[in-house]
PDB file of C-alpha atoms in Angstrom:
ATOM      1  CA  UNK R 161       0.014  -0.048   0.046  1.00 58.00           C
ATOM      2  CA  UNK R 162       0.897   3.644  -0.442  1.00 64.00           C
ATOM      3  CA  UNK R 163       0.839   4.692   3.170  1.00 71.00           C
ATOM      4  CA  UNK R 164       4.142   5.602   4.891  1.00 66.00           C
ATOM      5  CA  UNK R 165       5.108   3.305   7.673  1.00 71.00           C
ATOM      6  CA  UNK R 166       5.844   6.106  10.116  1.00 70.00           C
ATOM      7  CA  UNK R 167       4.116   9.423  10.260  1.00 72.00           C
ATOM      8  CA  UNK R 168       6.423  12.277  11.486  1.00 68.00           C
ATOM      9  CA  UNK R 169       4.807  15.347  12.829  1.00 74.00           C
ATOM     10  CA  UNK R 170       6.122  18.601  11.363  1.00 72.00           C
ATOM     11  CA  UNK R 171       7.253  19.876  14.695  1.00 71.00           C
ATOM     12  CA  UNK R 172       9.680  17.023  15.047  1.00 73.00           C
ATOM     13  CA  UNK R 173      11.628  18.044  12.057  1.00 74.00           C
ATOM     14  CA  UNK R 174      14.774  20.340  12.634  1.00 73.00           C
ATOM     15  CA  UNK R 175      13.747  22.512   9.773  1.00 76.00           C
ATOM     16  CA  UNK R 176      10.239  23.324  11.355  1.00 78.00           C
ATOM     17  CA  UNK R 177      10.195  26.906  12.594  1.00 79.00           C
ATOM     18  CA  UNK R 178       9.132  26.569  16.157  1.00 79.00           C
ATOM     19  CA  UNK R 179      11.754  28.314  18.327  1.00 79.00           C
ATOM     20  CA  UNK R 180      11.387  31.887  19.505  1.00 81.00           C
ATOM     21  CA  UNK R 181      14.219  34.277  18.859  1.00 81.00           C
ATOM     22  CA  UNK R 182      16.464  35.390  21.711  1.00 77.00           C
ATOM     23  CA  UNK R 183      15.994  38.743  23.335  1.00 70.00           C
ATOM     24  CA  UNK R 184      13.931  41.417  21.534  1.00 56.00           C
ATOM     25  CA  UNK R 185      11.981  38.967  19.374  1.00 49.00           C
ATOM     26  CA  UNK R 186      14.162  39.860  16.403  1.00 52.00           C
ATOM     27  CA  UNK R 187      16.313  37.213  15.040  1.00 48.00           C
ATOM     28  CA  UNK R 188      19.993  37.874  15.698  1.00 46.00           C
ATOM     29  CA  UNK R 189      21.438  35.905  12.826  1.00 47.00           C
ATOM     30  CA  UNK R 190      21.049  35.426   9.083  1.00 46.00           C
ATOM     31  CA  UNK R 191      19.823  32.325   7.452  1.00 45.00           C
ATOM     32  CA  UNK R 192      21.736  29.788   5.370  1.00 45.00           C
ATOM     33  CA  UNK R 193      22.590  32.044   2.532  1.00 43.00           C
ATOM     34  CA  UNK R 194      23.074  35.084   4.650  1.00 42.00           C
ATOM     35  CA  UNK R 195      20.673  37.140   2.517  1.00 40.00           C
ATOM     36  CA  UNK R 196      17.450  37.160   4.557  1.00 41.00           C
ATOM     37  CA  UNK R 197      16.826  37.053   8.204  1.00 44.00           C
ATOM     38  CA  UNK R 198      16.210  33.624   9.668  1.00 41.00           C
ATOM     39  CA  UNK R 199      12.638  33.067  10.773  1.00 39.00           C
ATOM     40  CA  UNK R 200      11.453  36.020   8.848  1.00 44.00           C
ATOM     41  CA  UNK R 201       8.034  34.623   8.165  1.00 48.00           C
ATOM     42  CA  UNK R 202       6.491  34.030  11.644  1.00 54.00           C
ATOM     43  CA  UNK R 203       9.393  35.258  13.787  1.00 77.00           C
ATOM     44  CA  UNK R 204      10.227  31.723  14.689  1.00 85.00           C
ATOM     45  CA  UNK R 205      13.413  29.849  14.065  1.00 86.00           C
ATOM     46  CA  UNK R 206      14.169  26.273  13.068  1.00 86.00           C
ATOM     47  CA  UNK R 207      16.396  24.119  15.246  1.00 84.00           C
ATOM     48  CA  UNK R 208      19.380  24.788  12.951  1.00 87.00           C
ATOM     49  CA  UNK R 209      18.712  28.469  12.980  1.00 88.00           C
ATOM     50  CA  UNK R 210      18.283  28.542  16.789  1.00 89.00           C
ATOM     51  CA  UNK R 211      21.573  26.712  17.202  1.00 89.00           C
ATOM     52  CA  UNK R 212      23.347  29.268  14.954  1.00 91.00           C
ATOM     53  CA  UNK R 213      21.684  32.109  16.869  1.00 91.00           C
ATOM     54  CA  UNK R 214      22.778  30.722  20.255  1.00 92.00           C
ATOM     55  CA  UNK R 215      26.277  30.005  19.030  1.00 95.00           C
ATOM     56  CA  UNK R 216      26.612  33.587  17.764  1.00 94.00           C
ATOM     57  CA  UNK R 217      25.363  34.748  21.271  1.00 94.00           C
ATOM     58  CA  UNK R 218      28.025  32.634  22.941  1.00 96.00           C
ATOM     59  CA  UNK R 219      30.724  33.828  20.648  1.00 96.00           C
ATOM     60  CA  UNK R 220      29.712  37.451  21.221  1.00 95.00           C
ATOM     61  CA  UNK R 221      29.750  36.828  24.976  1.00 95.00           C
ATOM     62  CA  UNK R 222      33.190  35.252  24.887  1.00 96.00           C
ATOM     63  CA  UNK R 223      34.585  38.139  22.811  1.00 96.00           C
ATOM     64  CA  UNK R 224      33.157  40.590  25.251  1.00 96.00           C
ATOM     65  CA  UNK R 225      34.615  38.640  28.193  1.00 97.00           C
ATOM     66  CA  UNK R 226      38.064  38.678  26.548  1.00 97.00           C
ATOM     67  CA  UNK R 227      37.839  42.387  25.893  1.00 97.00           C
ATOM     68  CA  UNK R 228      36.853  42.988  29.489  1.00 97.00           C
ATOM     69  CA  UNK R 229      39.598  40.793  30.841  1.00 97.00           C
ATOM     70  CA  UNK R 230      42.168  42.733  28.784  1.00 97.00           C
ATOM     71  CA  UNK R 231      40.751  46.026  29.986  1.00 97.00           C
ATOM     72  CA  UNK R 232      40.906  44.784  33.546  1.00 97.00           C
ATOM     73  CA  UNK R 233      44.576  43.785  33.029  1.00 97.00           C
ATOM     74  CA  UNK R 234      45.372  47.279  31.741  1.00 97.00           C
ATOM     75  CA  UNK R 235      43.617  48.878  34.673  1.00 97.00           C
ATOM     76  CA  UNK R 236      45.474  46.736  37.154  1.00 97.00           C
ATOM     77  CA  UNK R 237      48.841  47.569  35.467  1.00 97.00           C
ATOM     78  CA  UNK R 238      47.917  51.312  35.668  1.00 97.00           C
ATOM     79  CA  UNK R 239      47.031  50.877  39.262  1.00 97.00           C
ATOM     80  CA  UNK R 240      50.383  49.325  40.041  1.00 96.00           C
ATOM     81  CA  UNK R 241      52.212  52.050  38.114  1.00 96.00           C
ATOM     82  CA  UNK R 242      50.289  54.769  39.967  1.00 96.00           C
ATOM     83  CA  UNK R 243      51.016  53.134  43.309  1.00 96.00           C
ATOM     84  CA  UNK R 244      54.719  53.053  42.492  1.00 96.00           C
ATOM     85  CA  UNK R 245      54.738  56.689  41.424  1.00 96.00           C
ATOM     86  CA  UNK R 246      52.868  57.782  44.530  1.00 96.00           C
ATOM     87  CA  UNK R 247      55.172  55.790  46.833  1.00 95.00           C
ATOM     88  CA  UNK R 248      58.185  57.460  45.125  1.00 96.00           C
ATOM     89  CA  UNK R 249      56.574  60.945  45.555  1.00 95.00           C
ATOM     90  CA  UNK R 250      55.734  60.279  49.207  1.00 95.00           C
ATOM     91  CA  UNK R 251      59.328  59.038  49.936  1.00 94.00           C
ATOM     92  CA  UNK R 252      60.713  62.165  48.419  1.00 95.00           C
ATOM     93  CA  UNK R 253      58.298  64.311  50.481  1.00 94.00           C
ATOM     94  CA  UNK R 254      59.227  62.424  53.681  1.00 94.00           C
ATOM     95  CA  UNK R 255      62.920  62.651  52.856  1.00 94.00           C
ATOM     96  CA  UNK R 256      62.549  66.437  52.279  1.00 94.00           C
ATOM     97  CA  UNK R 257      60.725  66.870  55.593  1.00 93.00           C
ATOM     98  CA  UNK R 258      63.389  64.794  57.449  1.00 92.00           C
ATOM     99  CA  UNK R 259      66.165  66.879  55.937  1.00 92.00           C
ATOM    100  CA  UNK R 260      64.392  70.117  56.795  1.00 91.00           C
ATOM    101  CA  UNK R 261      63.890  69.004  60.462  1.00 89.00           C
ATOM    102  CA  UNK R 262      67.513  67.825  60.738  1.00 90.00           C
ATOM    103  CA  UNK R 263      68.780  71.032  59.333  1.00 89.00           C
ATOM    104  CA  UNK R 264      66.618  73.008  61.813  1.00 87.00           C
ATOM    105  CA  UNK R 265      68.013  70.882  64.510  1.00 85.00           C
ATOM    106  CA  UNK R 266      71.611  71.338  63.480  1.00 86.00           C
ATOM    107  CA  UNK R 267      71.310  75.086  62.992  1.00 82.00           C
ATOM    108  CA  UNK R 268      72.494  77.387  65.879  1.00 73.00           C
ATOM    109  CA  UNK R 269      68.941  78.570  66.530  1.00 68.00           C
ATOM    110  CA  UNK R 270      67.433  75.104  66.343  1.00 55.00           C
ATOM    111  CA  UNK R 271      66.092  73.167  69.224  1.00 53.00           C
ATOM    112  CA  UNK R 272      68.322  70.587  70.755  1.00 51.00           C
ATOM    113  CA  UNK R 273      68.281  67.713  73.278  1.00 51.00           C
ATOM    114  CA  UNK R 274      65.261  65.529  73.683  1.00 50.00           C
ATOM    115  CA  UNK R 275      63.213  67.188  70.949  1.00 56.00           C
ATOM    116  CA  UNK R 276      65.867  66.273  68.324  1.00 56.00           C
ATOM    117  CA  UNK R 277      65.794  62.637  69.477  1.00 61.00           C
ATOM    118  CA  UNK R 278      61.980  62.650  69.179  1.00 66.00           C
ATOM    119  CA  UNK R 279      62.214  64.072  65.701  1.00 64.00           C
ATOM    120  CA  UNK R 280      64.778  61.609  64.543  1.00 66.00           C
ATOM    121  CA  UNK R 281      62.716  58.708  65.992  1.00 72.00           C
ATOM    122  CA  UNK R 282      59.591  60.023  64.233  1.00 70.00           C
ATOM    123  CA  UNK R 283      61.508  60.341  60.959  1.00 68.00           C
ATOM    124  CA  UNK R 284      62.871  56.844  61.293  1.00 72.00           C
ATOM    125  CA  UNK R 285      59.326  55.472  61.913  1.00 72.00           C
ATOM    126  CA  UNK R 286      58.025  57.390  58.841  1.00 68.00           C
ATOM    127  CA  UNK R 287      60.784  55.910  56.676  1.00 69.00           C
ATOM    128  CA  UNK R 288      60.167  52.442  58.076  1.00 71.00           C
ATOM    129  CA  UNK R 289      56.502  52.639  57.412  1.00 69.00           C
ATOM    130  CA  UNK R 290      57.145  53.240  53.681  1.00 64.00           C
ATOM    131  CA  UNK R 291      59.009  49.996  53.210  1.00 59.00           C
TER     132      UNK R 291
END
């Protein structure tokens, strides 16, 4: 007889357009030839089109992730560089302050005795805290 042995429902075929598009309802990929939007007729995608759409989303996401990782590395490198420059500037400022206090201590009109020892101790503590 002329009847098929097995009847396959259309929604069981991978070419049947039954999958919703991702996001805004607009397909995010182009069909097989690249000329027209996939699922243009009813806004639905076939299984093959849906797989391509999701693969494109994954690829886009991976590219964005790689870009953000590179940007993060750049920002971290800038941070380390800024920390180094700030530390150098702070060391110069502390050194200038120490030299100024020592010069004031050694000058004939400068304070002497216990105050000088306290100043030297404070200066040593400042320098030690920078290390």
